C-alpha positions as semicolon CSV with decimal commas, in nm:
position;residue;x (nm);y (nm);z (nm)
1;M;10,094;-15,249;10,712
2;A;9,875;-15,092;10,446
3;I;10,006;-14,967;10,114
4;E;9,824;-14,759;9,854
5;K;9,754;-14,893;9,506
6;G;9,973;-14,619;9,355
7;Q;10,261;-14,719;9,582
8;V;10,227;-15,083;9,471
9;I;10,235;-14,974;9,107
10;A;10,540;-14,751;9,162
11;L;10,723;-15,022;9,358
12;S;10,651;-15,281;9,089
13;E;10,772;-15,046;8,814
14;R;11,090;-14,972;9,009
15;F;11,152;-15,344;9,066
16;D;11,107;-15,412;8,691
17;E;11,353;-15,133;8,616
18;L;11,600;-15,273;8,870
19;V;11,589;-15,623;8,719
20;R;11,643;-15,477;8,368
21;E;11,939;-15,273;8,496
22;L;12,090;-15,576;8,670
23;R;12,065;-15,770;8,344
24;R;12,208;-15,483;8,137
25;S;12,500;-15,409;8,369
26;K;12,566;-15,778;8,451
27;M;12,553;-15,705;8,825
28;A;12,380;-16,039;8,883
29;S;12,449;-16,378;8,730
30;L;12,232;-16,516;8,452
31;D;12,135;-16,798;8,688
32;E;11,995;-16,548;8,939
33;L;11,822;-16,342;8,669
34;S;11,667;-16,642;8,495
35;T;11,530;-16,806;8,811
36;T;11,159;-16,863;8,765
37;P;10,941;-16,650;8,992
38;V;10,704;-16,828;9,228
39;I;10,344;-16,780;9,114
40;D;10,118;-16,662;9,397
41;D;9,756;-16,655;9,287
42;E;9,594;-16,724;9,623
43;P;9,320;-16,482;9,726
44;L;9,416;-16,204;9,965
45;E;9,337;-16,278;10,327
46;L;9,047;-16,071;10,454
47;P;8,988;-15,870;10,662
48;I;9,304;-15,669;10,611
49;E;9,410;-15,512;10,939
50;Q;9,681;-15,251;10,918
51;D;9,938;-15,177;11,187
52;F;10,044;-14,863;11,001
53;Q;10,008;-14,684;10,667
54;V;10,322;-14,698;10,453
55;G;10,461;-14,358;10,360
56;I;10,828;-14,383;10,270
57;I;10,970;-14,679;10,078
58;S;11,340;-14,731;10,009
59;I;11,501;-14,994;9,789
60;T;11,869;-15,087;9,794
61;W;12,068;-15,345;9,598
62;E;12,337;-15,548;9,778
63;S;12,560;-15,684;9,504
64;D;12,775;-15,898;9,734
65;L;12,467;-16,089;9,859
66;V;12,268;-16,057;9,533
67;V;11,958;-15,936;9,719
68;V;11,724;-15,640;9,721
69;N;11,655;-15,472;10,054
70;I;11,329;-15,288;10,097
71;Q;11,227;-15,067;10,388
72;A;10,873;-14,940;10,431
73;A;10,822;-14,676;10,699
74;S;10,508;-14,525;10,845
75;Q;10,368;-14,215;10,681
76;E;10,354;-14,041;11,018
77;D;10,592;-13,746;10,993
78;E;10,613;-13,660;11,357
79;M;10,803;-13,863;11,611
80;L;10,578;-13,941;11,905
81;I;10,698;-13,970;12,262
82;D;10,589;-14,337;12,254
83;D;10,825;-14,400;11,959
84;L;11,140;-14,286;12,139
85;D;11,204;-14,633;12,284
86;T;11,090;-14,841;11,989
87;G;11,141;-14,611;11,690
88;P;10,894;-14,545;11,409
89;D;10,684;-14,817;11,245
90;L;10,913;-14,988;10,994
91;V;10,917;-15,311;10,792
92;I;11,247;-15,438;10,651
93;A;11,258;-15,723;10,398
94;T;11,538;-15,888;10,202
95;L;11,434;-16,036;9,867
96;R;11,610;-16,252;9,611
97;I;11,560;-16,165;9,244
98;N;11,296;-16,435;9,187
99;Q;11,098;-16,294;9,483
100;V;11,117;-15,946;9,331
101;K;10,985;-16,085;9,002
102;S;10,711;-16,271;9,192
103;F;10,608;-15,947;9,363
104;C;10,581;-15,774;9,024
105;L;10,358;-16,051;8,884
106;R;10,135;-16,054;9,192
107;A;10,115;-15,673;9,205
108;S;10,011;-15,661;8,841
109;S;9,732;-15,915;8,890
110;V;9,599;-15,748;9,207
111;V;9,612;-15,396;9,062
112;N;9,448;-15,504;8,734
113;A;9,172;-15,686;8,923
114;G;9,061;-15,362;9,088
115;R;8,817;-15,105;8,958
116;P;8,929;-14,925;8,641
117;A;9,046;-14,566;8,671
118;C;8,847;-14,277;8,525
119;P;9,036;-14,144;8,220
120;F;8,965;-13,785;8,331
121;C;9,038;-13,780;8,706
122;A;9,210;-14,119;8,765
123;L;8,975;-14,203;9,054
124;P;8,827;-14,555;9,062
125;V;8,501;-14,596;8,869
126;D;8,219;-14,790;9,035
127;P;8,023;-15,034;8,819
128;R;7,735;-14,784;8,850
129;G;7,957;-14,497;8,732
130;H;8,105;-14,217;8,942
131;L;8,080;-13,845;9,000
132;C;8,387;-13,710;8,824
133;P;8,534;-13,399;8,992
134;R;8,707;-13,296;8,668
135;A;8,370;-13,299;8,490
136;N;8,206;-13,079;8,756
137;G;8,034;-13,375;8,918
138;Y;7,873;-13,515;8,605
139;R;7,838;-13,890;8,601
140;R;8,088;-14,080;8,388
């Protein structure tokens, strides 16, 4: 599956918010909340081949199991005849709190390693500059 940089940022922010809320409302034990996240600093495997482009992401908290469920569905809006037997493209994952925190750390490092965003249009800036649409195509 492929996921946009903005979706990774939003998912990471939502996970951070969820962990803060779990701590504040005491919906998870201190042992669960203080578990050290696993550090993943291995390079991404290339080439990245996508089966589908993520469109809709849902997050649910299961307090009885102390896990976060995440579902990522294809961005394709229409149901194709081929999908009637198998359903739409969908990934379902169940994460413990330390895995959620690990995702946030990894997402932050990957997102920050990318090209900086233009302060005017928010598009990525090449090392050679870029043609900014908000500045009528002038180089920034």
